Amino acid sequence: MVHVERCFDTSAASAGAASVDALVATWARAVDVTIHWAPDALVAVQAQACAAADAYDVVAEGLLNAVKHAEPAPIHVDIDVVASGAGRRLRIRVLSSGAPAGGGAIELGRDSRVRSLGARLLATGDGVLMETSIALSAALRHQADARVVLAEHSIGVAATPS
């Protein structure tokens, strides 16, 4: 028999995507849940500990809300990187395809950490979706997109002492 304490002993401090994968594996013991990582999202969470910790918190809250607000149905976690006017962002979506339970309004709590990250909880036509996007640092954007042109050009320019 598995003790409850050991089911949830995975720490968000684990390395990058491994902590999120371990969290999903824990939930998969009780519900039908799958996760899909876009390759650039894996790079992002491996390179940025803060993005990994935020992703862990968002997925944890999303799974809890999917179980709490939707009838039992498969849950899908999708993590990718999207472009925005403010730069690249790690997008996390947790979707339960079961109809919302009870037909009542659903929302994240006022003091919810993921709400402070911009997460929103929505009833879709056939399920419940929690999604957010997390800013990625400029350093990661340069690593992920080699086509970035820097504003500083020093080709053929010699510095002259003043």
CSV table of C-alpha atoms in Angstrom, one decimal:
chain,number,residue,atom,x,y,z
A,1,MET,CA,0.0,0.0,0.0
A,2,VAL,CA,1.3,3.4,-0.9
A,3,HIS,CA,1.2,6.0,1.8
A,4,VAL,CA,-0.3,9.4,0.9
A,5,GLU,CA,2.8,11.2,2.2
A,6,ARG,CA,5.0,9.5,-0.3
A,7,CYS,CA,2.7,10.1,-3.3
A,8,PHE,CA,3.2,13.8,-3.0
A,9,ASP,CA,6.9,14.0,-2.0
A,10,THR,CA,8.1,15.3,-5.3
A,11,SER,CA,9.6,18.7,-4.9
A,12,ALA,CA,9.3,21.7,-7.2
A,13,ALA,CA,13.0,22.1,-6.6
A,14,SER,CA,13.8,19.1,-8.7
A,15,ALA,CA,15.6,19.8,-12.0
A,16,GLY,CA,13.4,21.5,-14.7
A,17,ALA,CA,11.0,19.4,-16.6
A,18,ALA,CA,11.6,16.3,-14.4
A,19,SER,CA,9.7,17.9,-11.5
A,20,VAL,CA,6.7,18.6,-13.7
A,21,ASP,CA,6.8,15.1,-15.2
A,22,ALA,CA,7.0,13.5,-11.7
A,23,LEU,CA,4.0,15.6,-10.6
A,24,VAL,CA,2.0,14.4,-13.6
A,25,ALA,CA,3.1,10.8,-12.9
A,26,THR,CA,1.8,11.1,-9.4
A,27,TRP,CA,-1.6,12.4,-10.5
A,28,ALA,CA,-1.7,9.6,-13.2
A,29,ARG,CA,-2.0,7.1,-10.4
A,30,ALA,CA,-5.5,8.5,-9.8
A,31,VAL,CA,-6.7,10.1,-13.0
A,32,ASP,CA,-6.1,9.8,-16.8
A,33,VAL,CA,-3.6,12.5,-17.5
A,34,THR,CA,-1.1,13.1,-20.3
A,35,ILE,CA,1.6,15.7,-20.8
A,36,HIS,CA,3.1,17.1,-24.0
A,37,TRP,CA,6.3,19.2,-24.0
A,38,ALA,CA,7.2,21.2,-27.1
A,39,PRO,CA,11.0,20.9,-27.6
A,40,ASP,CA,11.6,24.6,-27.0
A,41,ALA,CA,9.6,24.4,-23.8
A,42,LEU,CA,11.9,21.7,-22.5
A,43,VAL,CA,14.9,23.9,-23.2
A,44,ALA,CA,13.3,26.8,-21.4
A,45,VAL,CA,12.5,25.0,-18.2
A,46,GLN,CA,16.0,23.4,-18.1
A,47,ALA,CA,17.7,26.8,-18.6
A,48,GLN,CA,15.6,28.8,-16.1
A,49,ALA,CA,14.9,27.5,-12.6
A,50,CYS,CA,12.2,30.2,-12.0
A,51,ALA,CA,10.3,29.2,-15.1
A,52,ALA,CA,10.5,25.5,-14.0
A,53,ALA,CA,9.2,26.4,-10.5
A,54,ASP,CA,6.4,28.5,-12.0
A,55,ALA,CA,5.5,25.7,-14.5
A,56,TYR,CA,5.3,23.2,-11.6
A,57,ASP,CA,3.0,25.5,-9.6
A,58,VAL,CA,0.7,26.1,-12.6
A,59,VAL,CA,0.5,22.4,-13.6
A,60,ALA,CA,-0.2,21.4,-9.9
A,61,GLU,CA,-3.0,24.0,-9.7
A,62,GLY,CA,-4.4,23.1,-13.1
A,63,LEU,CA,-4.6,19.4,-12.3
A,64,LEU,CA,-6.3,20.1,-9.0
A,65,ASN,CA,-8.8,22.4,-10.7
A,66,ALA,CA,-9.4,19.9,-13.5
A,67,VAL,CA,-10.3,17.2,-11.0
A,68,LYS,CA,-12.3,19.6,-8.8
A,69,HIS,CA,-14.3,21.4,-11.5
A,70,ALA,CA,-14.9,18.8,-14.2
A,71,GLU,CA,-16.5,15.4,-14.3
A,72,PRO,CA,-14.0,12.6,-14.5
A,73,ALA,CA,-12.4,12.6,-18.0
A,74,PRO,CA,-8.9,12.6,-19.5
A,75,ILE,CA,-6.7,15.6,-18.6
A,76,HIS,CA,-4.2,17.0,-21.1
A,77,VAL,CA,-1.3,19.2,-20.1
A,78,ASP,CA,0.4,21.1,-23.0
A,79,ILE,CA,3.5,23.1,-22.5
A,80,ASP,CA,5.0,25.1,-25.3
A,81,VAL,CA,6.7,28.5,-26.1
A,82,VAL,CA,4.8,31.2,-27.8
A,83,ALA,CA,5.9,34.6,-29.2
A,84,SER,CA,4.3,37.8,-27.8
A,85,GLY,CA,4.9,41.5,-28.2
A,86,ALA,CA,6.9,41.4,-24.9
A,87,GLY,CA,9.0,38.4,-26.0
A,88,ARG,CA,8.8,34.6,-25.8
A,89,ARG,CA,6.7,33.1,-23.1
A,90,LEU,CA,6.2,29.6,-21.7
A,91,ARG,CA,2.6,28.7,-22.2
A,92,ILE,CA,1.0,26.1,-20.0
A,93,ARG,CA,-2.5,24.7,-20.7
A,94,VAL,CA,-4.3,22.1,-18.5
A,95,LEU,CA,-7.5,20.9,-20.2
A,96,SER,CA,-10.1,18.5,-18.8
A,97,SER,CA,-12.5,17.4,-21.5
A,98,GLY,CA,-15.3,16.5,-19.1
A,99,ALA,CA,-18.2,18.8,-18.7
A,100,PRO,CA,-18.0,21.3,-15.9
A,101,ALA,CA,-19.5,19.8,-12.7
A,102,GLY,CA,-22.6,21.4,-11.4
A,103,GLY,CA,-22.8,24.1,-14.1
A,104,GLY,CA,-21.6,26.8,-11.6
A,105,ALA,CA,-19.1,29.5,-12.1
A,106,ILE,CA,-15.4,28.6,-11.7
A,107,GLU,CA,-12.6,30.8,-10.9
A,108,LEU,CA,-9.2,30.8,-9.2
A,109,GLY,CA,-9.0,32.0,-5.6
A,110,ARG,CA,-8.1,35.6,-5.0
A,111,ASP,CA,-4.9,34.6,-3.2
A,112,SER,CA,-3.9,31.9,-5.7
A,113,ARG,CA,-0.2,32.0,-6.6
A,114,VAL,CA,-1.0,31.0,-10.2
A,115,ARG,CA,-3.5,33.8,-10.5
A,116,SER,CA,-0.7,36.2,-9.7
A,117,LEU,CA,1.2,34.6,-12.6
A,118,GLY,CA,-1.7,35.5,-14.9
A,119,ALA,CA,-3.5,32.1,-14.9
A,120,ARG,CA,-7.1,32.0,-15.8
A,121,LEU,CA,-9.6,29.2,-15.3
A,122,LEU,CA,-12.3,28.9,-18.0
A,123,ALA,CA,-15.3,26.6,-18.6
A,124,THR,CA,-15.1,25.6,-22.3
A,125,GLY,CA,-18.0,24.1,-24.2
A,126,ASP,CA,-16.9,20.6,-23.2
A,127,GLY,CA,-14.5,21.0,-20.3
A,128,VAL,CA,-12.4,23.1,-18.1
A,129,LEU,CA,-9.2,24.9,-19.1
A,130,MET,CA,-6.6,26.6,-17.0
A,131,GLU,CA,-3.9,28.5,-18.9
A,132,THR,CA,-1.2,31.0,-18.4
A,133,SER,CA,2.1,32.1,-20.0
A,134,ILE,CA,5.3,32.9,-18.1
A,135,ALA,CA,7.9,35.4,-19.3
A,136,LEU,CA,11.2,33.9,-20.4
A,137,SER,CA,14.4,35.9,-19.9
A,138,ALA,CA,16.1,37.7,-22.8
A,139,ALA,CA,19.1,35.5,-22.4
A,140,LEU,CA,17.0,32.4,-23.2
A,141,ARG,CA,15.4,34.2,-26.1
A,142,HIS,CA,18.8,34.7,-27.7
A,143,GLN,CA,19.7,31.0,-27.1
A,144,ALA,CA,16.4,29.8,-28.6
A,145,ASP,CA,16.4,32.0,-31.6
A,146,ALA,CA,19.8,32.4,-33.3
A,147,ARG,CA,18.3,34.9,-35.8
A,148,VAL,CA,18.2,37.6,-33.2
A,149,VAL,CA,20.1,40.7,-34.4
A,150,LEU,CA,21.8,42.7,-31.6
A,151,ALA,CA,21.6,46.5,-31.6
A,152,GLU,CA,25.4,46.8,-31.1
A,153,HIS,CA,27.6,46.3,-34.1
A,154,SER,CA,31.3,46.4,-33.9
A,155,ILE,CA,32.4,45.1,-37.2
A,156,GLY,CA,35.3,47.2,-38.6
A,157,VAL,CA,35.0,49.9,-36.0
A,158,ALA,CA,38.1,50.6,-33.9
A,159,ALA,CA,37.6,52.2,-30.5
A,160,THR,CA,39.4,55.5,-30.2
A,161,PRO,CA,40.6,56.6,-26.8
A,162,SER,CA,39.2,60.0,-25.7
